[in-house]
mmCIF file of C-alpha atoms in Angstrom:
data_model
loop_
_atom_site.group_PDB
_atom_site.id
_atom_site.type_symbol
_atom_site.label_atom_id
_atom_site.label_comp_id
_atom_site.label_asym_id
_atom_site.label_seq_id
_atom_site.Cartn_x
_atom_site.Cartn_y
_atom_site.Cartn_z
ATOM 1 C CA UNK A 1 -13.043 8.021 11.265
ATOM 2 C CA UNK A 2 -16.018 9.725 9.798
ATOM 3 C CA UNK A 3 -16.042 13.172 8.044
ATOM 4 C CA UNK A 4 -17.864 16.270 8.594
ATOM 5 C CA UNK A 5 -20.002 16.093 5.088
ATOM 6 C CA UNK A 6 -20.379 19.145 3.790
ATOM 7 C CA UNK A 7 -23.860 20.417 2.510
ATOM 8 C CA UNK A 8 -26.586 22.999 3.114
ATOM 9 C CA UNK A 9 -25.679 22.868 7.176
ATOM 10 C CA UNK A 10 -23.451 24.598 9.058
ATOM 11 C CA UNK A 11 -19.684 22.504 9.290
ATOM 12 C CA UNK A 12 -19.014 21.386 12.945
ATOM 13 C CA UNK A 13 -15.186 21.662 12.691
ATOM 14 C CA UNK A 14 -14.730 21.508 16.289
ATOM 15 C CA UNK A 15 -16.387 18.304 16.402
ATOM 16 C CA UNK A 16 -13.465 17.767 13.431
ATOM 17 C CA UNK A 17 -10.990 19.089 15.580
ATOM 18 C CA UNK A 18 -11.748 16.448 18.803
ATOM 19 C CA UNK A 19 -11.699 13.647 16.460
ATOM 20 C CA UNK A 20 -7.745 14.500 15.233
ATOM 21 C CA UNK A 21 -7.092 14.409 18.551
ATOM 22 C CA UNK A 22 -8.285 11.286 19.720
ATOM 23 C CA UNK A 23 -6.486 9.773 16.880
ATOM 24 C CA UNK A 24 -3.318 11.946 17.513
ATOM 25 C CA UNK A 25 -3.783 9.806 20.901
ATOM 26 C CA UNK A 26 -4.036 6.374 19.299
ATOM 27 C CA UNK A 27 -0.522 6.817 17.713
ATOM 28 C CA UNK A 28 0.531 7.530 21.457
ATOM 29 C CA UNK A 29 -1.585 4.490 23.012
ATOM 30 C CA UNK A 30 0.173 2.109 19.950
ATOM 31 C CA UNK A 31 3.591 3.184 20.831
ATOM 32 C CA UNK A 32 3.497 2.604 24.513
ATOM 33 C CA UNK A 33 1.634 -0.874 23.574
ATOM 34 C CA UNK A 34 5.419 -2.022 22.385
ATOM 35 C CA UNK A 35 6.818 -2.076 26.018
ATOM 36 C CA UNK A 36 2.983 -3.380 27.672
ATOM 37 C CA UNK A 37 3.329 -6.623 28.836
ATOM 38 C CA UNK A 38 -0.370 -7.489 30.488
ATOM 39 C CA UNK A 39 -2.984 -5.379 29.898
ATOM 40 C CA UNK A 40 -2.776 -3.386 33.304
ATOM 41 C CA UNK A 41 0.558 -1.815 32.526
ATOM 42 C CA UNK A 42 -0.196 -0.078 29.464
ATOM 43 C CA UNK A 43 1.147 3.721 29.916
ATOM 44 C CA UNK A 44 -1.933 4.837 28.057
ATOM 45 C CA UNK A 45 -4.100 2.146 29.175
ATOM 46 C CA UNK A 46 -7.671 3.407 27.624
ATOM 47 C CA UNK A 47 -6.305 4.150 24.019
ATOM 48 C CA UNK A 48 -8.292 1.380 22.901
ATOM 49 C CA UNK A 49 -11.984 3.375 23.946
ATOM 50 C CA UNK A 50 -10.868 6.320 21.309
ATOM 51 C CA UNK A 51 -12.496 3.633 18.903
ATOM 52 C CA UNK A 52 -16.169 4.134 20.847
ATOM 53 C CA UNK A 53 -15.341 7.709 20.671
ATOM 54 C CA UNK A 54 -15.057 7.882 17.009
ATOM 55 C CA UNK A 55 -18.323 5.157 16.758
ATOM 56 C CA UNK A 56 -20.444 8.021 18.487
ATOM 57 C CA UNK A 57 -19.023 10.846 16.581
ATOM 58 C CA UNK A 58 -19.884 8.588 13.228
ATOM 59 C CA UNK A 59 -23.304 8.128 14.523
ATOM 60 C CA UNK A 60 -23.851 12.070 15.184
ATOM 61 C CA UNK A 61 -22.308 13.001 11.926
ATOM 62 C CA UNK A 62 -24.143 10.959 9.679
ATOM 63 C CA UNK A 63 -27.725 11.356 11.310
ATOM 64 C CA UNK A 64 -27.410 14.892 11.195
ATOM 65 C CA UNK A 65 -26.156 15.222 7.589
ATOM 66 C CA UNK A 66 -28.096 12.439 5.751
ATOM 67 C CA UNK A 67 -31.514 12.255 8.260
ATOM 68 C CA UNK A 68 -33.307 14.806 6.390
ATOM 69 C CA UNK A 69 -31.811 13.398 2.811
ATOM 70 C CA UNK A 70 -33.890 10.404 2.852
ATOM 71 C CA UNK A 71 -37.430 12.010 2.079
ATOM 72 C CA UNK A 72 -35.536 13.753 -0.742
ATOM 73 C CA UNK A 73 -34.962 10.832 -2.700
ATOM 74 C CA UNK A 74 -31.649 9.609 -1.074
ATOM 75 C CA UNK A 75 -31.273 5.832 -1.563
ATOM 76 C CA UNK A 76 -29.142 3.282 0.457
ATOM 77 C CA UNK A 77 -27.143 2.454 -2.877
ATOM 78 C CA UNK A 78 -26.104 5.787 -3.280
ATOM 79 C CA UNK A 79 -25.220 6.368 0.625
ATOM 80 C CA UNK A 80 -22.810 3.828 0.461
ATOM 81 C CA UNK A 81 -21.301 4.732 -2.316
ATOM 82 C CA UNK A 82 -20.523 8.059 -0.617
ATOM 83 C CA UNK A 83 -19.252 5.793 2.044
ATOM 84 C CA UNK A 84 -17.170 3.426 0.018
ATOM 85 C CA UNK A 85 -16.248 6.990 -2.122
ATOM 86 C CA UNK A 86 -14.701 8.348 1.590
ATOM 87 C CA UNK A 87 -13.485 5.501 3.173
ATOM 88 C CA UNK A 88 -12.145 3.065 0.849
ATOM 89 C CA UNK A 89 -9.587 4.816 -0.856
ATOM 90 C CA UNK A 90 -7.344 4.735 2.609
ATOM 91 C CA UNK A 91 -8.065 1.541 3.660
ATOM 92 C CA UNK A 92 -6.705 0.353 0.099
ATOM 93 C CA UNK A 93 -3.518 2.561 0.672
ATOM 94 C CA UNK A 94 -3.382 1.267 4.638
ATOM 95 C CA UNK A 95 -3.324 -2.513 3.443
ATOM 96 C CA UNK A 96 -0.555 -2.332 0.718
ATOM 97 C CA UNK A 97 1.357 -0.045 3.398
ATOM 98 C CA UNK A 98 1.090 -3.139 5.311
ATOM 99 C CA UNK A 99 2.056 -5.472 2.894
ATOM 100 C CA UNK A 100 5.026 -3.672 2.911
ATOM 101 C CA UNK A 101 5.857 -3.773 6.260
ATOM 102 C CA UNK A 102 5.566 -7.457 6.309
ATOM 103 C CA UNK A 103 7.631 -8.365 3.417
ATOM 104 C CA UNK A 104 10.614 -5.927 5.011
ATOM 105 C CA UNK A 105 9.963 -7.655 8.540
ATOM 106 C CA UNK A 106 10.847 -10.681 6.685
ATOM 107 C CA UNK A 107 7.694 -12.747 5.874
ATOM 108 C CA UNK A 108 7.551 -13.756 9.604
ATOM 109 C CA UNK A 109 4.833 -14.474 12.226
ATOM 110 C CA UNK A 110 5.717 -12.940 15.893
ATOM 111 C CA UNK A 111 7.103 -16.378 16.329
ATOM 112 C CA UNK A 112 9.219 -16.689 13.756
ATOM 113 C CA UNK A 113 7.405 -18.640 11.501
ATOM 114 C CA UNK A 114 7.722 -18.067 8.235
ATOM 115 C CA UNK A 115 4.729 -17.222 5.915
ATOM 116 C CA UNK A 116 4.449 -18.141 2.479
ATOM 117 C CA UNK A 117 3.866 -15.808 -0.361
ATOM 118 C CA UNK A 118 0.119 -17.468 -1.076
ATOM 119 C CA UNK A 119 -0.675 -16.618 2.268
ATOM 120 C CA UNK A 120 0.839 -13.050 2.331
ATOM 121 C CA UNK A 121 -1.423 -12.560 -1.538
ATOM 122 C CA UNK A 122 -4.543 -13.966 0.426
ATOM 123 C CA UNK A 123 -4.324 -11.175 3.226
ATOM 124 C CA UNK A 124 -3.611 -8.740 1.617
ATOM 125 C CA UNK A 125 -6.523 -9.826 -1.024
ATOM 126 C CA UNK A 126 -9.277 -9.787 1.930
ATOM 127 C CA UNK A 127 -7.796 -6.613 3.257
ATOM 128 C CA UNK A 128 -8.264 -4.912 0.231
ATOM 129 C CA UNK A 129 -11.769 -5.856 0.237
ATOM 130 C CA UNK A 130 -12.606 -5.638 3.969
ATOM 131 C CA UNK A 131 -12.842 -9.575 4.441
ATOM 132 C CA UNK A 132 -12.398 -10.274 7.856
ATOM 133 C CA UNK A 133 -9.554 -13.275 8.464
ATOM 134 C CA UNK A 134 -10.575 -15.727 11.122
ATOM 135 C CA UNK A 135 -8.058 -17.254 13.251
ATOM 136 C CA UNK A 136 -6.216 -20.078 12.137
ATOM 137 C CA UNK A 137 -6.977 -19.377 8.400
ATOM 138 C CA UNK A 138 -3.450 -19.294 6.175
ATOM 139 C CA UNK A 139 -4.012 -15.542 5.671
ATOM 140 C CA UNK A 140 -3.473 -15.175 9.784
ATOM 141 C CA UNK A 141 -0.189 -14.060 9.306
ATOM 142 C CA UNK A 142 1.141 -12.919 11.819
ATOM 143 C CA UNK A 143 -0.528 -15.467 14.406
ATOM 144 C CA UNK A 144 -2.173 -13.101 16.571
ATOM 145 C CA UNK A 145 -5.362 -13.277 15.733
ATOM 146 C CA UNK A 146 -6.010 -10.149 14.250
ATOM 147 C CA UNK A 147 -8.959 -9.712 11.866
ATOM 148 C CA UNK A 148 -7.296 -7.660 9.778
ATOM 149 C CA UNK A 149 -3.324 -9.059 9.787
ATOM 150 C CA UNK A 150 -1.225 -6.587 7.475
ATOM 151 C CA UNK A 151 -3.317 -3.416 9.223
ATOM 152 C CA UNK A 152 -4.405 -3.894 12.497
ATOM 153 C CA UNK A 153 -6.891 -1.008 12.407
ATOM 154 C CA UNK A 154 -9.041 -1.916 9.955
ATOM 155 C CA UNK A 155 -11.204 -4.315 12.108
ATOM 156 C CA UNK A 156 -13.042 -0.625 13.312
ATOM 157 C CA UNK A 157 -13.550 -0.052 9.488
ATOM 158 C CA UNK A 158 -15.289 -3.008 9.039
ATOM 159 C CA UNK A 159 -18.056 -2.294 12.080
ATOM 160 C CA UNK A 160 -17.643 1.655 10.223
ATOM 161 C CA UNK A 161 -19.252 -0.370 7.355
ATOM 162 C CA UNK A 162 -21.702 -2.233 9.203
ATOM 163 C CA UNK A 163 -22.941 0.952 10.634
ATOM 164 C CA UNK A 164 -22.990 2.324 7.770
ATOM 165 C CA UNK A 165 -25.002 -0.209 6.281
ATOM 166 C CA UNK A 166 -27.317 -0.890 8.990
ATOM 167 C CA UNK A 167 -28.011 3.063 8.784
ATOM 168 C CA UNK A 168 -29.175 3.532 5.295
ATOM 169 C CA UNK A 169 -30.905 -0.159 5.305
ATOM 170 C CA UNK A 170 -33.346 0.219 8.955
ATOM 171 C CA UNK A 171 -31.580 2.732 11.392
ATOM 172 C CA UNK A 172 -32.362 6.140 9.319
ATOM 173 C CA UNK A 173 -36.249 4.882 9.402
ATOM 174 C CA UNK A 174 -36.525 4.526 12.880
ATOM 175 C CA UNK A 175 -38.530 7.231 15.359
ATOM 176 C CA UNK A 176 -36.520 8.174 18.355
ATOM 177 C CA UNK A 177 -38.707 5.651 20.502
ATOM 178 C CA UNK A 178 -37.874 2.715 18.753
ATOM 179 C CA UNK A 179 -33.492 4.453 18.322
ATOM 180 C CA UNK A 180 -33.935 5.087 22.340
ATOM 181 C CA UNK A 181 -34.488 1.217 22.653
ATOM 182 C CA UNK A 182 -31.566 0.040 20.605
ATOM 183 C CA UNK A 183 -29.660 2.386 22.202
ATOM 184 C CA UNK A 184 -31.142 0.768 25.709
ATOM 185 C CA UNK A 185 -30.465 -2.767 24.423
ATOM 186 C CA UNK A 186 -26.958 -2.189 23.229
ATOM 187 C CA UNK A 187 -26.001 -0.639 25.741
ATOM 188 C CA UNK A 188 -26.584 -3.964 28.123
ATOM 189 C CA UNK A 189 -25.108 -6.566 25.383
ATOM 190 C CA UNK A 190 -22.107 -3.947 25.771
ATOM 191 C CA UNK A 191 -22.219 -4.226 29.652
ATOM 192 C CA UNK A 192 -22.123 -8.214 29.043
ATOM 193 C CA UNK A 193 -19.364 -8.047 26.876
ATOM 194 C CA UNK A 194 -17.119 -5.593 29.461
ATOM 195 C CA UNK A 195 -18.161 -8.063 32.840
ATOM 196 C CA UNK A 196 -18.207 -11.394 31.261
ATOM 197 C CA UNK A 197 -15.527 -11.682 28.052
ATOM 198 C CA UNK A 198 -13.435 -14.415 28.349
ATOM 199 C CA UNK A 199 -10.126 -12.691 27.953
ATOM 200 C CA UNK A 200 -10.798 -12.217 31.878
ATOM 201 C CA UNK A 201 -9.232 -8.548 31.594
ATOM 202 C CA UNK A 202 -12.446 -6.892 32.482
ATOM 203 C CA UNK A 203 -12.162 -3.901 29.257
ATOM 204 C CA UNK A 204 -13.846 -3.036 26.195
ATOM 205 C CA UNK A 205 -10.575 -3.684 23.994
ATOM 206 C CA UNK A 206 -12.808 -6.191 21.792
ATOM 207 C CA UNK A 207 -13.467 -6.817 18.067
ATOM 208 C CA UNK A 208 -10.367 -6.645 16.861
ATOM 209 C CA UNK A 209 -10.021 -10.565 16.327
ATOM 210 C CA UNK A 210 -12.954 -12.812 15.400
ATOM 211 C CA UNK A 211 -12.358 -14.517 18.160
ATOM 212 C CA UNK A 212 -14.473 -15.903 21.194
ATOM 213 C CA UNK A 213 -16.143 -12.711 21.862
ATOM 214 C CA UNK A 214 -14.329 -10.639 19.529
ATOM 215 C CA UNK A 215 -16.999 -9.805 16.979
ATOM 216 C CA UNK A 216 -20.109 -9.755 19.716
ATOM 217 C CA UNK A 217 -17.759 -7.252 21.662
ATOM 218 C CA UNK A 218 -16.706 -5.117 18.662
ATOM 219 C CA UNK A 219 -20.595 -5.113 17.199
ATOM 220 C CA UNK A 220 -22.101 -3.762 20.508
ATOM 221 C CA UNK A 221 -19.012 -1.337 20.529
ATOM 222 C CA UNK A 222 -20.426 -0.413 17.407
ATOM 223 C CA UNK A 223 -24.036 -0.636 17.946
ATOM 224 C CA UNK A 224 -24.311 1.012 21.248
ATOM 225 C CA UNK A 225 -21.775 4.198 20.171
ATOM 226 C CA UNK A 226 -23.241 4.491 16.498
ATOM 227 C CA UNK A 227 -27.205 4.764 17.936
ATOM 228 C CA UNK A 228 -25.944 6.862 20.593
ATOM 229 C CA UNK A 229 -24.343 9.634 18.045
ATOM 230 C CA UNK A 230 -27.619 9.099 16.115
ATOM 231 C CA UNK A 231 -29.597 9.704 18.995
ATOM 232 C CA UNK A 232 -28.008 12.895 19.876
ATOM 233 C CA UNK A 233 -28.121 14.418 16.524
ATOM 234 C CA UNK A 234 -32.084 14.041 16.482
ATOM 235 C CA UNK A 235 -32.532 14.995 20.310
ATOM 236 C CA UNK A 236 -29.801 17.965 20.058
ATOM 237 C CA UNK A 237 -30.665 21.343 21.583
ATOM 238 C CA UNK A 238 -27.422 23.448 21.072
ATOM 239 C CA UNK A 239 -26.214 25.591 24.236
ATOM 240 C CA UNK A 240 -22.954 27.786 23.590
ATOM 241 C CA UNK A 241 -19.974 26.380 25.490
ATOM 242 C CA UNK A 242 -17.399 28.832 25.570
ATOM 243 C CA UNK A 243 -13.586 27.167 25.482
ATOM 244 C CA UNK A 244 -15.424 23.390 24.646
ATOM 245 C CA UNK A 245 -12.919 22.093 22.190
ATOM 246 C CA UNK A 246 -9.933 22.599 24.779
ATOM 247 C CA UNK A 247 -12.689 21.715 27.414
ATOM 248 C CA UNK A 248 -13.412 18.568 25.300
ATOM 249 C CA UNK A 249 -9.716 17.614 23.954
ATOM 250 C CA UNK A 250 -8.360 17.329 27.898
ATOM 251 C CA UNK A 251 -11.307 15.022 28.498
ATOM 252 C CA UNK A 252 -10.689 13.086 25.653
ATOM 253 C CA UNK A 253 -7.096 12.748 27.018
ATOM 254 C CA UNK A 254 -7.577 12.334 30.788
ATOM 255 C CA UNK A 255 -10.223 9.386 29.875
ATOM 256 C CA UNK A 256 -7.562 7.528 27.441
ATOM 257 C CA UNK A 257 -4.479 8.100 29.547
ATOM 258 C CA UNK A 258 -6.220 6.479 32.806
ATOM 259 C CA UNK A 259 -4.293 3.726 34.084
ATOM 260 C CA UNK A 260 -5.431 0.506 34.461
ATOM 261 C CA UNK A 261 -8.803 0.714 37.179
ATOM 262 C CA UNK A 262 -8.359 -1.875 40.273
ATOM 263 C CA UNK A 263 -4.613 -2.241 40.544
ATOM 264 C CA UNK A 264 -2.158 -5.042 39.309
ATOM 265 C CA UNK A 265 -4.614 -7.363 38.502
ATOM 266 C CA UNK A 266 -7.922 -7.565 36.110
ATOM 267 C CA UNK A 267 -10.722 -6.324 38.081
ATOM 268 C CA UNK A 268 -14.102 -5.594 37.033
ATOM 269 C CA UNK A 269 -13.549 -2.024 38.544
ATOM 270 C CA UNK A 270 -11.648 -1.323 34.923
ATOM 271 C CA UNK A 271 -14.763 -2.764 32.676
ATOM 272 C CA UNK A 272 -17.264 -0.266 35.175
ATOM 273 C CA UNK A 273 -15.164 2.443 34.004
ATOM 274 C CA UNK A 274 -14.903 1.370 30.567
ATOM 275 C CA UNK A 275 -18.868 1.615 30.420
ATOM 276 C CA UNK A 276 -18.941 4.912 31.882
ATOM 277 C CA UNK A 277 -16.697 6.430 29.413
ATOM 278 C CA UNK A 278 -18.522 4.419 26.395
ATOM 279 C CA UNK A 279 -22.007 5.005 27.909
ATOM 280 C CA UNK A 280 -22.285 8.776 29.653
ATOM 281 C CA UNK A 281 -18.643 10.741 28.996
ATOM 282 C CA UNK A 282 -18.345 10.146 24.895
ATOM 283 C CA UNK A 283 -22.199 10.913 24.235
ATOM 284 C CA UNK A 284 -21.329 13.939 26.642
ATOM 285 C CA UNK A 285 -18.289 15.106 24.380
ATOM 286 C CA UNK A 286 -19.978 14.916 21.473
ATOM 287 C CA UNK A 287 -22.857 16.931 22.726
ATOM 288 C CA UNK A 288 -20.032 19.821 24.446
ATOM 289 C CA UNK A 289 -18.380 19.726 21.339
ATOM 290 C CA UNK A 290 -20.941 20.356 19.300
ATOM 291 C CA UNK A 291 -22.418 23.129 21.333
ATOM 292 C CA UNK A 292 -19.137 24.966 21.128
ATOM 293 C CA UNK A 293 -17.669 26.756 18.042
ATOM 294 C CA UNK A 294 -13.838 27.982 17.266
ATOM 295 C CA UNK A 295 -14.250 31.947 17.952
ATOM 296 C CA UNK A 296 -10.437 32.340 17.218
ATOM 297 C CA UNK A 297 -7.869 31.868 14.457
ATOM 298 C CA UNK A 298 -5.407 29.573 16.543
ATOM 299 C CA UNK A 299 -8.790 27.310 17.751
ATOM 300 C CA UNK A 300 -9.987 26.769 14.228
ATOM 301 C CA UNK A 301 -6.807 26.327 12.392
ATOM 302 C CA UNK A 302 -6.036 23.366 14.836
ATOM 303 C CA UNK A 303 -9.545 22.004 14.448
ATOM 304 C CA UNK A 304 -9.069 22.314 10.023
ATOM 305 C CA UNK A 305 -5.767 20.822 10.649
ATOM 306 C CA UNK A 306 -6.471 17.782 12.663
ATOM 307 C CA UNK A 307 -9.813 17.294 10.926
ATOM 308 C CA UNK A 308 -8.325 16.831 7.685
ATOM 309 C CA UNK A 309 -5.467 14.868 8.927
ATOM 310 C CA UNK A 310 -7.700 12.543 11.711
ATOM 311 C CA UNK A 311 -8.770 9.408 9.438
ATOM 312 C CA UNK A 312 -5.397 9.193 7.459
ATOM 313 C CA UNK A 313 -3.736 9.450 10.940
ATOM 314 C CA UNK A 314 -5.667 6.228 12.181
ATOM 315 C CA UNK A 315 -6.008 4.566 9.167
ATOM 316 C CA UNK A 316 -2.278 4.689 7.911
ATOM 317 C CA UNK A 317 -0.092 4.578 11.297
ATOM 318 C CA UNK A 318 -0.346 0.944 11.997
ATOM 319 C CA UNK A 319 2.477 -0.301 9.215
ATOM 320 C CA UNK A 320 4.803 2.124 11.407
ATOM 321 C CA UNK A 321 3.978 0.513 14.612
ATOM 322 C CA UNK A 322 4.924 -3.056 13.342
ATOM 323 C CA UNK A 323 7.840 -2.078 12.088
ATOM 324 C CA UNK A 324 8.659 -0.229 15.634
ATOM 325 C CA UNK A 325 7.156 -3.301 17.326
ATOM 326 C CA UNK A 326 9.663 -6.106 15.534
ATOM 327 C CA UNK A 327 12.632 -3.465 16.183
ATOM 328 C CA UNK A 328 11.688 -3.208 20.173
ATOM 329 C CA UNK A 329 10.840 -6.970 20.391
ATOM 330 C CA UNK A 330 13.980 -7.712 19.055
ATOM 331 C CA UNK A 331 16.615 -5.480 20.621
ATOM 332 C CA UNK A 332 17.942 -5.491 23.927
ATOM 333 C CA UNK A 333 18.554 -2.023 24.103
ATOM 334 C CA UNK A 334 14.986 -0.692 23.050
ATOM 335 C CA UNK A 335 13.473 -2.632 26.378
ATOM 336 C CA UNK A 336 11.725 0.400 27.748
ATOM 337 C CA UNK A 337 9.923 3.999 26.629
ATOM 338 C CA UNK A 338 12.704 5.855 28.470
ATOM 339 C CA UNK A 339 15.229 4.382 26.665
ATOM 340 C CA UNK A 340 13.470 5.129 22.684
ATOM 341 C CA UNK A 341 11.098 8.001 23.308
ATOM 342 C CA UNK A 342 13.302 9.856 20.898
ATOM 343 C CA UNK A 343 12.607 7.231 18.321
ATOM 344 C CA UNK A 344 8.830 7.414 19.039
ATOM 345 C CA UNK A 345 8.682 11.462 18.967
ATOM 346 C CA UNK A 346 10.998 10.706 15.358
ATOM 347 C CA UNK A 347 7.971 8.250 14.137
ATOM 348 C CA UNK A 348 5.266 10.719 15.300
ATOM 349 C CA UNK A 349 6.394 13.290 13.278
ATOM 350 C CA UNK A 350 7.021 11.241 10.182
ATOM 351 C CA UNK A 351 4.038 9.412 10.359
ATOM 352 C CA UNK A 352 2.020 13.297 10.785
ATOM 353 C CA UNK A 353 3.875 13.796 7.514
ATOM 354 C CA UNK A 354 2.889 10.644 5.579
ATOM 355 C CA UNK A 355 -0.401 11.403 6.391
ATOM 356 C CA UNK A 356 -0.368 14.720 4.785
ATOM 357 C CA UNK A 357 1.018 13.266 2.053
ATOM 358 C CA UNK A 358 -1.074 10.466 1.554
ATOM 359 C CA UNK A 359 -4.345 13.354 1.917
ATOM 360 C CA UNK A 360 -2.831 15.770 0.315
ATOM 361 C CA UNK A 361 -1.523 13.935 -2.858
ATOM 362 C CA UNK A 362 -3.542 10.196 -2.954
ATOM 363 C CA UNK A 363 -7.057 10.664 -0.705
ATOM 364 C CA UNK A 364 -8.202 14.089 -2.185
ATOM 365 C CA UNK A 365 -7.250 13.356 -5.443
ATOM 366 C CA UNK A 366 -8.687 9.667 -5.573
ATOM 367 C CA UNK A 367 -11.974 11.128 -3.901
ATOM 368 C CA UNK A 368 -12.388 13.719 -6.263
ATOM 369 C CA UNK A 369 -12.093 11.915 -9.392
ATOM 370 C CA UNK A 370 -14.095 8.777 -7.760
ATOM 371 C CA UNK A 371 -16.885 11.213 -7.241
ATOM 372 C CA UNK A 372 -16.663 13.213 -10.793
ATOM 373 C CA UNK A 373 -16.825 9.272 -11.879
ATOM 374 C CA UNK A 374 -20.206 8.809 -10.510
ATOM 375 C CA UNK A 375 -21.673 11.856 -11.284
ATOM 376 C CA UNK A 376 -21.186 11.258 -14.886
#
């Protein structure tokens, strides 16, 4: 969810590459969630860790673009407003998507209920500006509990923030002592979280709802991942990996299609495994990934292409998926993945192809002119 920032260093576009792909395997993990009716039968059970993936990739990014900006008069004002400059434009687009999706779904909760048009205004209001919506609040509208109702992926844009913010305000000032302990500490609130929610499913698919431990699990998500990535970019001694963004990409996929650890039932077996992928294997693709380089045309045309194409892909998908969702829900026919995978391979590629579009003819543009703007 985080860009490569361009500047006097060298571009890590396989580290570009591996984050298109991990959000080529969200859209994947969504569609199966249609036809996942507990959380130990999802097809592509782990989907939900590509969100600590990205966390630790933001963390690496921005320490090792920005760490060496602050003693030459970078200020936390004008961080953010590089942040709010790269990420807001989307989100903006995201929420009205949703909007839309809503309205042609009927005005409806999951239930049925019907929603009325001041409530619809109000989400879509606080989505716009990144308000979380706590449960039970009119502008809960579709009665799930989601922090973010009309696009379900935004709640990982609202921790982006808080990263981002805790960053430029105390975690850029920090020596690698004092990073190493918040690193240590959220790593064990993050343990806590996994072993003791009280969802009882024993996984690290928190903070998307402010409730019970929804917004302790998604900050130590955060917190843990982000001081990780900013860890590694101050500790990094590069090695040359030959073949590490296919080395890193079937990782990335093997970890996220993993079925559900422990059998049938929740088992803390499943919330061990979610650690290890949050605590050792994502700080260990990051690092492979950014010891390797694309040393052919195929390698780095992929990596440009999913790169470019990796936050509009997460950010923008979601409207699709409720749509898909309402159809499945509601239709006999569409009761399993066998019976509508060519529907889902159909939505793939159109939803690859709104997100060009929305890059190639709203992000860019916006960004550009937004950043002209403040340079004036």
């Amino acid at each position: 969810m985080n860009e490569i920032i361009k500047g006097d260093k060298p571009r890590y576009e396989l580290l570009d590459g591996l984050r298109g792909v991990a959000a080529v395997l969200v859209i994947w993990y969504h569609f199966f969630e249609g036809f996942a009716t507990s959380p130990t039968d999802q097809m592509m059970n782990h989907g939900y860790l590509a969100v600590d993936f990205f966390f630790v990739l933001s963390g690496f990014v921005l320490g090792y673009a920005y760490d060496d900006r602050w003693s030459r008069g970078m200020t936390a004002g004008r961080f953010m407003l590089r942040r709010i400059i790269r990420l807001q434009p989307m989100v903006v687009l995201a929420v009205i998507l949703g909007t839309l999706a809503f309205l042609l779904q009927g005005s409806v909760k999951w239930d049925g209920t019907a929603v009325p048009a001041g409530n619809v205004l109000l989400a879509l209001l606080l989505g716009l500006f990144m308000i979380p919506v706590l449960p039970g609040m009119g502008a809960e509208v579709r009665g799930n509990g989601e922090m973010f109702p009309l696009n379900g992926p935004g709640w990982s844009l609202f921790f982006e923030y808080i990263g981002s913010v805790l960053y430029a305000l105390v975690l850029h000032r920090l020596t690698v002592r004092s990073l190493k302990a918040v690193t240590l500490l959220s790593g064990c609130g993050l343990a806590c979280c996994a072993m003791f929610n009280m969802s009882g499913a024993y996984h690290l698919g928190l903070g998307w709802t402010m409730a019970d431990y929804g917004f302790a699990g998604g900050f130590f998500r955060l917190s843990f991942s982000f001081s990780a990535g900013l860890l590694l970019s101050r500790t990094f001694r590069p090695r040359r990996i030959r073949g590490a963004f296919w080395i890193c990409s079937a990782a990335i996929a093997l970890v996220l299609a993993c079925p559900y650890v422990g059998g049938p039932e929740p088992s803390p077996l499943n919330a061990v495994y979610d650690l290890v992928c949050t605590l050792a294997i994502f700080p260990a693709i990051v690092y492979t990934g950014a010891c390797g380089n694309t040393t052919d045309a195929f390698s780095t045309r992929t990596c440009e292409f999913l790169g470019r194409l990796s936050y509009p892909l997460y950010i923008i998908h979601y409207p699709v998926m409720y749509l898909f969702y309402a159809w499945v829900w509601a239709d006999a026919v569409a009761h399993s993945f066998a019976s509508v995978w060519p529907v889902c391979t159909a939505l793939f590629g159109g939803i690859i192809l709104m997100a060009w579009l929305a890059m190639k003819f709203y992000d860019i543009p916006v960004r550009r002119r937004l950043s002209k703007m403040v340079r004036q």
